[in-house]
PDB file of N, CA and C in Angstrom:
ATOM      1  N   UNK A   1     -25.623-111.513-122.674  1.00 83.00           N
ATOM      2  CA  UNK A   1     -24.968-111.492-121.654  1.00 83.00           C
ATOM      3  C   UNK A   1     -25.054-112.837-120.840  1.00 83.00           C
ATOM      4  N   UNK A   2     -23.289-112.671-120.022  1.00 88.00           N
ATOM      5  CA  UNK A   2     -22.701-113.756-119.540  1.00 88.00           C
ATOM      6  C   UNK A   2     -23.264-113.496-118.334  1.00 88.00           C
ATOM      7  N   UNK A   3     -24.212-114.727-117.307  1.00 88.00           N
ATOM      8  CA  UNK A   3     -24.449-114.859-115.348  1.00 88.00           C
ATOM      9  C   UNK A   3     -23.404-116.462-114.689  1.00 88.00           C
ATOM     10  N   UNK A   4     -23.724-116.489-113.908  1.00 92.00           N
ATOM     11  CA  UNK A   4     -23.084-116.924-112.631  1.00 92.00           C
ATOM     12  C   UNK A   4     -24.627-117.839-112.491  1.00 92.00           C
ATOM     13  N   UNK A   5     -24.161-119.256-113.210  1.00 91.00           N
ATOM     14  CA  UNK A   5     -24.791-119.406-112.567  1.00 91.00           C
ATOM     15  C   UNK A   5     -24.968-120.997-111.190  1.00 91.00           C
ATOM     16  N   UNK A   6     -25.217-121.331-110.527  1.00 93.00           N
ATOM     17  CA  UNK A   6     -25.231-122.900-109.764  1.00 93.00           C
ATOM     18  C   UNK A   6     -25.612-123.887-109.913  1.00 93.00           C
ATOM     19  N   UNK A   7     -24.773-124.990-111.082  1.00 90.00           N
ATOM     20  CA  UNK A   7     -24.842-125.790-111.397  1.00 90.00           C
ATOM     21  C   UNK A   7     -25.957-127.022-110.469  1.00 90.00           C
ATOM     22  N   UNK A   8     -25.344-127.613-109.404  1.00 91.00           N
ATOM     23  CA  UNK A   8     -25.680-128.922-108.333  1.00 91.00           C
ATOM     24  C   UNK A   8     -26.940-127.057-108.382  1.00 91.00           C
ATOM     25  N   UNK A   9     -27.609-126.010-108.302  1.00 93.00           N
ATOM     26  CA  UNK A   9     -28.976-125.998-108.229  1.00 93.00           C
ATOM     27  C   UNK A   9     -30.297-126.565-109.282  1.00 93.00           C
ATOM     28  N   UNK A  10     -29.013-126.082-110.471  1.00 89.00           N
ATOM     29  CA  UNK A  10     -30.751-126.461-111.331  1.00 89.00           C
ATOM     30  C   UNK A  10     -30.713-128.047-111.351  1.00 89.00           C
ATOM     31  N   UNK A  11     -29.419-129.022-111.086  1.00 90.00           N
ATOM     32  CA  UNK A  11     -29.487-130.011-111.346  1.00 90.00           C
ATOM     33  C   UNK A  11     -30.507-131.127-109.867  1.00 90.00           C
ATOM     34  N   UNK A  12     -30.647-129.824-108.531  1.00 92.00           N
ATOM     35  CA  UNK A  12     -31.753-130.769-108.283  1.00 92.00           C
ATOM     36  C   UNK A  12     -33.151-130.430-107.807  1.00 92.00           C
ATOM     37  N   UNK A  13     -32.743-129.146-109.210  1.00 89.00           N
ATOM     38  CA  UNK A  13     -34.339-128.452-109.288  1.00 89.00           C
ATOM     39  C   UNK A  13     -34.688-129.908-110.573  1.00 89.00           C
ATOM     40  N   UNK A  14     -34.206-130.128-111.331  1.00 85.00           N
ATOM     41  CA  UNK A  14     -34.768-130.807-112.222  1.00 85.00           C
ATOM     42  C   UNK A  14     -34.895-131.756-111.465  1.00 85.00           C
ATOM     43  N   UNK A  15     -34.974-133.033-110.715  1.00 87.00           N
ATOM     44  CA  UNK A  15     -34.494-134.502-110.311  1.00 87.00           C
ATOM     45  C   UNK A  15     -35.321-133.830-109.234  1.00 87.00           C
ATOM     46  N   UNK A  16     -36.027-132.467-108.671  1.00 89.00           N
ATOM     47  CA  UNK A  16     -35.993-133.497-107.131  1.00 89.00           C
ATOM     48  C   UNK A  16     -37.869-133.787-107.673  1.00 89.00           C
ATOM     49  N   UNK A  17     -38.530-133.394-107.917  1.00 86.00           N
ATOM     50  CA  UNK A  17     -39.574-134.056-108.292  1.00 86.00           C
ATOM     51  C   UNK A  17     -39.427-135.862-108.533  1.00 86.00           C
ATOM     52  N   UNK A  18     -38.949-136.289-109.175  1.00 87.00           N
ATOM     53  CA  UNK A  18     -38.274-137.494-108.917  1.00 87.00           C
ATOM     54  C   UNK A  18     -38.572-138.722-108.282  1.00 87.00           C
ATOM     55  N   UNK A  19     -37.596-137.507-107.486  1.00 88.00           N
ATOM     56  CA  UNK A  19     -36.957-137.861-106.480  1.00 88.00           C
ATOM     57  C   UNK A  19     -38.465-138.076-104.849  1.00 88.00           C
ATOM     58  N   UNK A  20     -38.906-137.380-104.922  1.00 90.00           N
ATOM     59  CA  UNK A  20     -39.896-137.101-104.272  1.00 90.00           C
ATOM     60  C   UNK A  20     -41.158-138.108-104.520  1.00 90.00           C
ATOM     61  N   UNK A  21     -41.784-138.453-105.625  1.00 89.00           N
ATOM     62  CA  UNK A  21     -42.151-139.222-106.178  1.00 89.00           C
ATOM     63  C   UNK A  21     -41.827-140.442-105.718  1.00 89.00           C
ATOM     64  N   UNK A  22     -40.024-141.609-105.023  1.00 91.00           N
ATOM     65  CA  UNK A  22     -40.456-142.316-105.382  1.00 91.00           C
ATOM     66  C   UNK A  22     -40.424-142.953-104.452  1.00 91.00           C
ATOM     67  N   UNK A  23     -39.855-140.799-103.167  1.00 88.00           N
ATOM     68  CA  UNK A  23     -39.320-141.987-101.855  1.00 88.00           C
ATOM     69  C   UNK A  23     -40.505-141.134-100.606  1.00 88.00           C
ATOM     70  N   UNK A  24     -41.519-140.446-101.383  1.00 76.00           N
ATOM     71  CA  UNK A  24     -42.206-139.958-100.136  1.00 76.00           C
ATOM     72  C   UNK A  24     -43.734-139.515-100.808  1.00 76.00           C
ATOM     73  N   UNK A  25     -44.764-139.249 -99.831  1.00 77.00           N
ATOM     74  CA  UNK A  25     -46.274-139.221-100.197  1.00 77.00           C
ATOM     75  C   UNK A  25     -46.365-137.593-100.994  1.00 77.00           C
ATOM     76  N   UNK A  26     -45.914-136.931-100.061  1.00 87.00           N
ATOM     77  CA  UNK A  26     -46.226-135.374-100.132  1.00 87.00           C
ATOM     78  C   UNK A  26     -45.664-134.470-101.206  1.00 87.00           C
ATOM     79  N   UNK A  27     -46.119-134.151-102.268  1.00 86.00           N
ATOM     80  CA  UNK A  27     -45.481-132.944-103.248  1.00 86.00           C
ATOM     81  C   UNK A  27     -45.586-131.833-103.319  1.00 86.00           C
ATOM     82  N   UNK A  28     -46.390-131.206-102.490  1.00 91.00           N
ATOM     83  CA  UNK A  28     -47.382-130.458-102.513  1.00 91.00           C
ATOM     84  C   UNK A  28     -45.774-129.264-102.139  1.00 91.00           C
ATOM     85  N   UNK A  29     -46.245-127.641-103.075  1.00 92.00           N
ATOM     86  CA  UNK A  29     -44.804-126.809-102.256  1.00 92.00           C
ATOM     87  C   UNK A  29     -44.046-126.353-101.653  1.00 92.00           C
ATOM     88  N   UNK A  30     -44.340-127.024 -99.876  1.00 95.00           N
ATOM     89  CA  UNK A  30     -44.217-126.801 -99.591  1.00 95.00           C
ATOM     90  C   UNK A  30     -42.630-127.773 -98.779  1.00 95.00           C
ATOM     91  N   UNK A  31     -42.866-128.839 -99.023  1.00 92.00           N
ATOM     92  CA  UNK A  31     -41.825-129.553 -98.713  1.00 92.00           C
ATOM     93  C   UNK A  31     -40.860-130.660 -99.833  1.00 92.00           C
ATOM     94  N   UNK A  32     -41.478-130.014-101.204  1.00 92.00           N
ATOM     95  CA  UNK A  32     -40.133-129.823-103.139  1.00 92.00           C
ATOM     96  C   UNK A  32     -39.045-128.818-102.039  1.00 92.00           C
ATOM     97  N   UNK A  33     -39.380-127.969-101.168  1.00 94.00           N
ATOM     98  CA  UNK A  33     -38.978-126.016-100.872  1.00 94.00           C
ATOM     99  C   UNK A  33     -38.217-127.206 -99.324  1.00 94.00           C
ATOM    100  N   UNK A  34     -38.608-127.970 -98.752  1.00 93.00           N
ATOM    101  CA  UNK A  34     -37.443-128.806 -98.122  1.00 93.00           C
ATOM    102  C   UNK A  34     -36.933-129.268 -98.404  1.00 93.00           C
ATOM    103  N   UNK A  35     -37.006-130.266 -99.660  1.00 91.00           N
ATOM    104  CA  UNK A  35     -36.005-131.563 -99.634  1.00 91.00           C
ATOM    105  C   UNK A  35     -34.742-130.859-101.093  1.00 91.00           C
ATOM    106  N   UNK A  36     -35.403-129.984-101.711  1.00 93.00           N
ATOM    107  CA  UNK A  36     -33.996-128.670-102.095  1.00 93.00           C
ATOM    108  C   UNK A  36     -33.293-128.301-101.365  1.00 93.00           C
ATOM    109  N   UNK A  37     -33.958-127.894-100.158  1.00 95.00           N
ATOM    110  CA  UNK A  37     -33.228-126.551 -99.390  1.00 95.00           C
ATOM    111  C   UNK A  37     -32.718-128.025 -98.637  1.00 95.00           C
ATOM    112  N   UNK A  38     -32.505-129.039 -98.150  1.00 94.00           N
ATOM    113  CA  UNK A  38     -32.037-130.083 -97.434  1.00 94.00           C
ATOM    114  C   UNK A  38     -30.742-130.922 -98.843  1.00 94.00           C
ATOM    115  N   UNK A  39     -30.708-130.710-100.075  1.00 93.00           N
ATOM    116  CA  UNK A  39     -30.263-131.896-101.406  1.00 93.00           C
ATOM    117  C   UNK A  39     -29.314-130.308-100.829  1.00 93.00           C
ATOM    118  N   UNK A  40     -29.201-129.201-101.241  1.00 95.00           N
ATOM    119  CA  UNK A  40     -29.038-127.487-101.828  1.00 95.00           C
ATOM    120  C   UNK A  40     -27.618-127.699-100.779  1.00 95.00           C
ATOM    121  N   UNK A  41     -28.077-128.100 -99.797  1.00 96.00           N
ATOM    122  CA  UNK A  41     -27.469-127.683 -98.023  1.00 96.00           C
ATOM    123  C   UNK A  41     -26.427-128.945 -97.379  1.00 96.00           C
ATOM    124  N   UNK A  42     -26.479-130.314 -98.450  1.00 94.00           N
ATOM    125  CA  UNK A  42     -24.897-130.982 -97.695  1.00 94.00           C
ATOM    126  C   UNK A  42     -24.270-131.375 -99.478  1.00 94.00           C
ATOM    127  N   UNK A  43     -24.993-130.752-100.788  1.00 92.00           N
ATOM    128  CA  UNK A  43     -24.038-130.618-101.753  1.00 92.00           C
ATOM    129  C   UNK A  43     -23.493-129.256-101.410  1.00 92.00           C
ATOM    130  N   UNK A  44     -21.648-128.835-103.119  1.00 92.00           N
ATOM    131  CA  UNK A  44     -21.204-128.669-102.701  1.00 92.00           C
ATOM    132  C   UNK A  44     -21.422-127.221-103.923  1.00 92.00           C
ATOM    133  N   UNK A  45     -21.739-126.981-103.930  1.00 92.00           N
ATOM    134  CA  UNK A  45     -21.284-125.557-104.982  1.00 92.00           C
ATOM    135  C   UNK A  45     -20.820-125.964-106.036  1.00 92.00           C
ATOM    136  N   UNK A  46     -21.742-125.711-107.509  1.00 90.00           N
ATOM    137  CA  UNK A  46     -20.415-125.449-108.607  1.00 90.00           C
ATOM    138  C   UNK A  46     -20.933-124.635-109.230  1.00 90.00           C
ATOM    139  N   UNK A  47     -20.012-122.973-109.903  1.00 93.00           N
ATOM    140  CA  UNK A  47     -20.768-122.371-110.518  1.00 93.00           C
ATOM    141  C   UNK A  47     -20.573-122.288-111.519  1.00 93.00           C
ATOM    142  N   UNK A  48     -21.183-121.549-112.180  1.00 89.00           N
ATOM    143  CA  UNK A  48     -20.349-121.912-113.392  1.00 89.00           C
ATOM    144  C   UNK A  48     -20.360-120.507-114.551  1.00 89.00           C
ATOM    145  N   UNK A  49     -20.041-120.186-115.621  1.00 91.00           N
ATOM    146  CA  UNK A  49     -20.695-119.097-115.784  1.00 91.00           C
ATOM    147  C   UNK A  49     -20.980-119.950-117.764  1.00 91.00           C
ATOM    148  N   UNK A  50     -22.257-119.009-118.208  1.00 88.00           N
ATOM    149  CA  UNK A  50     -22.783-118.944-118.663  1.00 88.00           C
ATOM    150  C   UNK A  50     -23.496-118.568-120.139  1.00 88.00           C
ATOM    151  N   UNK A  51     -24.427-118.261-121.504  1.00 82.00           N
ATOM    152  CA  UNK A  51     -25.282-117.718-121.579  1.00 82.00           C
ATOM    153  C   UNK A  51     -26.316-117.839-121.278  1.00 82.00           C
ATOM    154  N   UNK A  52     -27.577-117.167-121.858  1.00 75.00           N
ATOM    155  CA  UNK A  52     -28.817-118.124-121.472  1.00 75.00           C
ATOM    156  C   UNK A  52     -29.150-119.237-122.724  1.00 75.00           C
ATOM    157  N   UNK A  53     -28.676-119.381-123.913  1.00 77.00           N
ATOM    158  CA  UNK A  53     -27.772-120.549-124.940  1.00 77.00           C
ATOM    159  C   UNK A  53     -27.910-122.072-124.004  1.00 77.00           C
ATOM    160  N   UNK A  54     -26.022-121.846-123.099  1.00 79.00           N
ATOM    161  CA  UNK A  54     -25.782-123.462-123.793  1.00 79.00           C
ATOM    162  C   UNK A  54     -26.273-123.810-122.463  1.00 79.00           C
ATOM    163  N   UNK A  55     -26.973-123.220-121.642  1.00 81.00           N
ATOM    164  CA  UNK A  55     -27.789-123.809-120.001  1.00 81.00           C
ATOM    165  C   UNK A  55     -28.039-124.485-120.592  1.00 81.00           C
ATOM    166  N   UNK A  56     -29.056-125.536-121.265  1.00 82.00           N
ATOM    167  CA  UNK A  56     -29.438-127.257-121.683  1.00 82.00           C
ATOM    168  C   UNK A  56     -28.591-127.485-121.683  1.00 82.00           C
ATOM    169  N   UNK A  57     -27.126-127.072-122.698  1.00 83.00           N
ATOM    170  CA  UNK A  57     -26.385-127.789-122.981  1.00 83.00           C
ATOM    171  C   UNK A  57     -25.700-128.685-121.415  1.00 83.00           C
ATOM    172  N   UNK A  58     -25.427-127.563-120.753  1.00 82.00           N
ATOM    173  CA  UNK A  58     -24.185-127.301-119.652  1.00 82.00           C
ATOM    174  C   UNK A  58     -25.161-128.582-118.113  1.00 82.00           C
ATOM    175  N   UNK A  59     -25.787-128.330-118.371  1.00 82.00           N
ATOM    176  CA  UNK A  59     -27.505-129.189-116.909  1.00 82.00           C
ATOM    177  C   UNK A  59     -26.857-130.772-118.130  1.00 82.00           C
ATOM    178  N   UNK A  60     -27.146-130.913-118.854  1.00 83.00           N
ATOM    179  CA  UNK A  60     -27.258-132.511-119.665  1.00 83.00           C
ATOM    180  C   UNK A  60     -25.609-132.734-119.305  1.00 83.00           C
ATOM    181  N   UNK A  61     -24.774-131.825-119.590  1.00 86.00           N
ATOM    182  CA  UNK A  61     -23.053-132.236-119.039  1.00 86.00           C
ATOM    183  C   UNK A  61     -23.155-132.815-117.324  1.00 86.00           C
ATOM    184  N   UNK A  62     -23.301-131.387-116.757  1.00 83.00           N
ATOM    185  CA  UNK A  62     -23.186-131.496-115.471  1.00 83.00           C
ATOM    186  C   UNK A  62     -23.742-132.485-114.659  1.00 83.00           C
ATOM    187  N   UNK A  63     -24.660-133.287-115.276  1.00 83.00           N
ATOM    188  CA  UNK A  63     -25.775-134.051-115.104  1.00 83.00           C
ATOM    189  C   UNK A  63     -24.956-135.250-114.863  1.00 83.00           C
ATOM    190  N   UNK A  64     -24.683-136.069-116.181  1.00 82.00           N
ATOM    191  CA  UNK A  64     -23.890-136.613-116.562  1.00 82.00           C
ATOM    192  C   UNK A  64     -21.746-137.420-115.807  1.00 82.00           C
ATOM    193  N   UNK A  65     -22.213-136.001-115.214  1.00 82.00           N
ATOM    194  CA  UNK A  65     -21.018-135.833-115.242  1.00 82.00           C
ATOM    195  C   UNK A  65     -20.293-136.255-113.371  1.00 82.00           C
ATOM    196  N   UNK A  66     -21.592-135.767-112.584  1.00 74.00           N
ATOM    197  CA  UNK A  66     -21.522-135.327-110.737  1.00 74.00           C
ATOM    198  C   UNK A  66     -23.314-135.890-110.784  1.00 74.00           C
ATOM    199  N   UNK A  67     -23.264-136.234-111.344  1.00 70.00           N
ATOM    200  CA  UNK A  67     -24.736-137.688-110.961  1.00 70.00           C
ATOM    201  C   UNK A  67     -24.105-139.454-110.976  1.00 70.00           C
ATOM    202  N   UNK A  68     -23.885-139.341-109.676  1.00 47.00           N
ATOM    203  CA  UNK A  68     -23.564-140.936-109.165  1.00 47.00           C
ATOM    204  C   UNK A  68     -24.888-142.288-109.510  1.00 47.00           C
TER     205      UNK A  68
END
C-alpha cells in the first residue's frame, strides 16, 4: 500500500536528539517536541509517495540530498 510522508519531518525526527545533545541541556519529551515544531516551522515540507519497504532507502537518499 502506498502512502505519502513528509520526508523533512522524518529527517528532523532522525536528527533531533543529536542536535539537542550538542546544543541543549534538556532532552525531555516536551523540549524535543518544541525543537521538532520549531524546526518543521522553518523547513518547507517535502512530500513523497512510497510504500513501507522503501522508507529507509528514501530517508538515506534525502538525508544526503537535503542536508547542509
